[in-house]
mmCIF file of C-alpha atoms in Angstrom:
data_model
loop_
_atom_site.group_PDB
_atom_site.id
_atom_site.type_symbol
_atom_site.label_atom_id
_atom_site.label_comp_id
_atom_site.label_asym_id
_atom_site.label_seq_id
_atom_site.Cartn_x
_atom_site.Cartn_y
_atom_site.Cartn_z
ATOM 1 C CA UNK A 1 -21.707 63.521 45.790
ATOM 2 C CA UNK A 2 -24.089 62.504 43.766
ATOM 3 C CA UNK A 3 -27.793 63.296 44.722
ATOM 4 C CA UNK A 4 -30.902 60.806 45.481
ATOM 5 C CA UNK A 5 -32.444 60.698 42.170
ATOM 6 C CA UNK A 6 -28.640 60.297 40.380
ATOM 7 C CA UNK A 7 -28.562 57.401 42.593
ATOM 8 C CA UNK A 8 -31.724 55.944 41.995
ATOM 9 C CA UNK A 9 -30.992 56.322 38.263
ATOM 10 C CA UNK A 10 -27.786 54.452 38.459
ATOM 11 C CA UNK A 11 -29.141 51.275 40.278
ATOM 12 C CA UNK A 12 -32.481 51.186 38.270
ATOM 13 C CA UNK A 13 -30.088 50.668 35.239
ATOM 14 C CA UNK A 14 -29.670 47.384 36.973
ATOM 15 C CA UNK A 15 -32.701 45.373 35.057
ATOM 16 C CA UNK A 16 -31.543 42.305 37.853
ATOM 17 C CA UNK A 17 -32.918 44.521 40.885
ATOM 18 C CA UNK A 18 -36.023 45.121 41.903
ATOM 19 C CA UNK A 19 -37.066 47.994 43.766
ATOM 20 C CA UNK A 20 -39.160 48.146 47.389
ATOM 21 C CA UNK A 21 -39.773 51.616 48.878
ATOM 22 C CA UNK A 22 -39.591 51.648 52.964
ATOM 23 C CA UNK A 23 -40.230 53.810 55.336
ATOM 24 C CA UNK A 24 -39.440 57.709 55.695
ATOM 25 C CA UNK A 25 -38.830 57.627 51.875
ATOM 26 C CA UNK A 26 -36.304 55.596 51.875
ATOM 27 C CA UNK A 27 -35.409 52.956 49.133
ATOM 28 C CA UNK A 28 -34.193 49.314 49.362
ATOM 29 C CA UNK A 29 -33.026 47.273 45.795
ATOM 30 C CA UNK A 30 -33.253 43.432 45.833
ATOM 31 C CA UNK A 31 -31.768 40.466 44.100
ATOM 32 C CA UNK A 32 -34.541 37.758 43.690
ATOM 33 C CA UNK A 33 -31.995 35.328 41.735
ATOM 34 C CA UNK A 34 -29.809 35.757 44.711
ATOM 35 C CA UNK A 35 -28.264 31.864 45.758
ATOM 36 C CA UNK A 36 -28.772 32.991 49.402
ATOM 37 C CA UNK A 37 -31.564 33.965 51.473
ATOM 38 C CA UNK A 38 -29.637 37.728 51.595
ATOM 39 C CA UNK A 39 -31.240 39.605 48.704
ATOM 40 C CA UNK A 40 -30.837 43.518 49.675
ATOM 41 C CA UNK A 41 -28.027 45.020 47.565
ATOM 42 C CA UNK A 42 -28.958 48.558 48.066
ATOM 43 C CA UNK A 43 -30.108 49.286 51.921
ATOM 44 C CA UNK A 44 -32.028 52.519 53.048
ATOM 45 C CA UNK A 45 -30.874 54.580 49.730
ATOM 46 C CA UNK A 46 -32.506 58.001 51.372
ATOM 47 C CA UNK A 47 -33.477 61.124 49.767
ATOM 48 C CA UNK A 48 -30.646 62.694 52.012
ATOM 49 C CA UNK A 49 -27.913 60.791 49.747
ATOM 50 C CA UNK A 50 -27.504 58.050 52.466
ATOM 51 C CA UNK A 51 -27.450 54.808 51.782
ATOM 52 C CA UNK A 52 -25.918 51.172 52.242
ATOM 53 C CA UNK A 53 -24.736 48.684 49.496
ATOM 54 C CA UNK A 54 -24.297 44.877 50.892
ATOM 55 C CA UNK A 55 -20.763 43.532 50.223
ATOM 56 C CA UNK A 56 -20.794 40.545 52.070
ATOM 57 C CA UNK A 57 -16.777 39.892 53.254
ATOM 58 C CA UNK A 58 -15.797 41.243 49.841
ATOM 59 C CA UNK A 59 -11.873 42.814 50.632
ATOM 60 C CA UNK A 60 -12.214 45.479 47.793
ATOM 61 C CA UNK A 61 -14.671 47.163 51.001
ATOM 62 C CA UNK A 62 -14.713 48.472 54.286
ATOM 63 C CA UNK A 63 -17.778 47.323 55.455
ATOM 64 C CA UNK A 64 -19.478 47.632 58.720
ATOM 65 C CA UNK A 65 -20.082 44.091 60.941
ATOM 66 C CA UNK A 66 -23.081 43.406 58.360
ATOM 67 C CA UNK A 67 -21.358 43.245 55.499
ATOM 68 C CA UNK A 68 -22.810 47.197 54.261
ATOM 69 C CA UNK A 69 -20.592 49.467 53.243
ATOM 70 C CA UNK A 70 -21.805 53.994 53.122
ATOM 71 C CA UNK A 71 -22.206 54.724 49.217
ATOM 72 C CA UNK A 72 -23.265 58.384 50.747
ATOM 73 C CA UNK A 73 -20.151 60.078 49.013
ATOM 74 C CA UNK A 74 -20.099 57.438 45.483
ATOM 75 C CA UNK A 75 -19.425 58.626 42.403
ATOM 76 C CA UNK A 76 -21.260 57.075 39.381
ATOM 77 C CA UNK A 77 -18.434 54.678 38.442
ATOM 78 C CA UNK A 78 -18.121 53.686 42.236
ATOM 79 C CA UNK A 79 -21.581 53.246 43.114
ATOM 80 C CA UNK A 80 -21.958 51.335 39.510
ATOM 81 C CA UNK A 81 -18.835 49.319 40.402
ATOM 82 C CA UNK A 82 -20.214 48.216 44.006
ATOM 83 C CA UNK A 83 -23.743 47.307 42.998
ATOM 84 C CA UNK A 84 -22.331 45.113 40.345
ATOM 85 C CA UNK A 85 -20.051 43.704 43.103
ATOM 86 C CA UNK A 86 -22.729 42.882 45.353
ATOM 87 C CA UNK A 87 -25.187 41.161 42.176
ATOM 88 C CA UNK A 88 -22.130 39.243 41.758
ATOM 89 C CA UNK A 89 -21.251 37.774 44.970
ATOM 90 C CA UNK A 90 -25.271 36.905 45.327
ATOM 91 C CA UNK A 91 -25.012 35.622 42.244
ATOM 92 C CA UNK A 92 -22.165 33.372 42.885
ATOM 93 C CA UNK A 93 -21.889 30.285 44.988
ATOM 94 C CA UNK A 94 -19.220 30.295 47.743
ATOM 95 C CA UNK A 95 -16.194 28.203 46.671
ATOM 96 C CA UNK A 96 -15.492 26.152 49.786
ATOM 97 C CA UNK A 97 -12.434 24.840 50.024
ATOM 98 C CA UNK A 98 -11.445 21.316 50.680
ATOM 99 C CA UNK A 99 -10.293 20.334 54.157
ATOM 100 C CA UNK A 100 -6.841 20.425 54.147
ATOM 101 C CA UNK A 101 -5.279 16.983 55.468
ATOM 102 C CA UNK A 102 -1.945 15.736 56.440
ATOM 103 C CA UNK A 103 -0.544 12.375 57.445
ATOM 104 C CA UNK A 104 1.717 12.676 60.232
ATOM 105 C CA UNK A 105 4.115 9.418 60.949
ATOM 106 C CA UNK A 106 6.704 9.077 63.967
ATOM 107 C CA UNK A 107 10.050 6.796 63.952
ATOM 108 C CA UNK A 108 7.757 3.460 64.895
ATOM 109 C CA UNK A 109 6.131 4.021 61.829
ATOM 110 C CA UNK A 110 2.059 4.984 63.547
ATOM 111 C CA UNK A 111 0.540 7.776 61.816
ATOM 112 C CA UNK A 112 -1.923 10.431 62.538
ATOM 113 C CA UNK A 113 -4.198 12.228 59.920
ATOM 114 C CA UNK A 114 -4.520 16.428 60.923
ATOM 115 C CA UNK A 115 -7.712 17.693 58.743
ATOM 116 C CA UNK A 116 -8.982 20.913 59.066
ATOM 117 C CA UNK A 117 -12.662 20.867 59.697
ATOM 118 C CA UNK A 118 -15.174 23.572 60.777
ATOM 119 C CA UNK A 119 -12.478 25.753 61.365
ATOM 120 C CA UNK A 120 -10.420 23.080 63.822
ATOM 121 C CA UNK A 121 -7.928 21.465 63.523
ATOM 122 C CA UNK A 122 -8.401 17.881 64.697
ATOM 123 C CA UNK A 123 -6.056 15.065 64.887
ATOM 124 C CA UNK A 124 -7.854 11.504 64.145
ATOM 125 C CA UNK A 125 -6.005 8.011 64.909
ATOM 126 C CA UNK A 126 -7.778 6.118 62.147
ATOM 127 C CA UNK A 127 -11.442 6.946 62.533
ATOM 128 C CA UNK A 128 -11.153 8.238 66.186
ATOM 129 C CA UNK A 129 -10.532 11.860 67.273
ATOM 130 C CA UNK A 130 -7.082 12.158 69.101
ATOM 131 C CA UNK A 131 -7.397 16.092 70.173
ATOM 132 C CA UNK A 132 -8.745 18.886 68.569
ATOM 133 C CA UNK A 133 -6.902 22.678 68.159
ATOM 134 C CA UNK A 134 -8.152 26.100 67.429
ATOM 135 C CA UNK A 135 -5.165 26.457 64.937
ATOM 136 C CA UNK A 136 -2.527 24.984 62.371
ATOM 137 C CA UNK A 137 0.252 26.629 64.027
ATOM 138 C CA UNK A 138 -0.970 24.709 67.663
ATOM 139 C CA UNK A 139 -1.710 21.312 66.037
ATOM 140 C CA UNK A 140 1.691 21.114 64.282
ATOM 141 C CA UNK A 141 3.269 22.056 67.696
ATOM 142 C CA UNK A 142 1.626 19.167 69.275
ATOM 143 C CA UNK A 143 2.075 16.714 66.836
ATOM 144 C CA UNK A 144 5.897 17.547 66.887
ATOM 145 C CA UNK A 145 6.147 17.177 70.663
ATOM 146 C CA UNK A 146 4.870 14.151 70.588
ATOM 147 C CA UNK A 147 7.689 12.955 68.007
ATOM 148 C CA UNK A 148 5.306 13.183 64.577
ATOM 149 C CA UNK A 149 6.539 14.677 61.422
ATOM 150 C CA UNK A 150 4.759 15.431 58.391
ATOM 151 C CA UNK A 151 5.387 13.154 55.670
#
């Protein structure tokens, strides 16, 4: 385990953060340039060897409900390879991807459009809203019943 000041040394070699002491000694490292209003990479680094580094919904991490992750047992390269991670992912926009939509027709030829939106999927005749379903699996099941197929 590497000790406080190793720590500190590692993530001051990062010119990109900028450090704010807190309280009871402890040490927080920001990201000005950050694209988001989150800017804390390095959370509560104490002089006990505690500390958090923000990872966001990275999957290379386990990290806790807000997105921080215990660098309290790190080794240099890991601790250098997690701060980089987090610099990164505040440094990168999210990549959002496009609704996914589907034209649905049944045998007398009417169609209905399923587009994923907001985490629903909803079914729209034209421009109105037919029904609306918490999943993929659920909508398709619908649509099906009700004699649609995706084309």
């Amino acid at each position: 385990m590497l000790t406080f000041e190793e720590k500190l040394a590692v993530i001051e070699d990062f010119p990109e953060l900028t450090r704010k002491d807190v309280s009871m000694n402890r040490v927080n490292f920001h990201f000005e340039d950050s694209l988001y209003e989150k800017t804390t990479v390095v959370y509560h680094l104490h002089p006990n060897g505690n500390g958090f580094v923000y990872t966001g919904s990275l999957q290379a991490y386990e990290a806790n409900q807000k997105g921080l992750v215990n660098i309290r047992d790190f080794t240099r390269d890991e601790l250098m390879e997690i701060v980089r991670a987090s610099i990164d992912l505040l440094a990168t926009e999210e990549v959002v991807a496009p609704p996914v939509e589907e034209l649905w027709k049944d045998a007398e030829g009417h169609s209905l459009q399923l587009i994923e939106e907001d985490d629903r999927w909803n079914i729209y005749a034209g421009d109105n809203l037919e029904d609306s379903f918490g999943g993929y699996d659920e909508a398709a099941l619908y649509l099906r019943e009700e004699g649609f197929r995706r084309r």
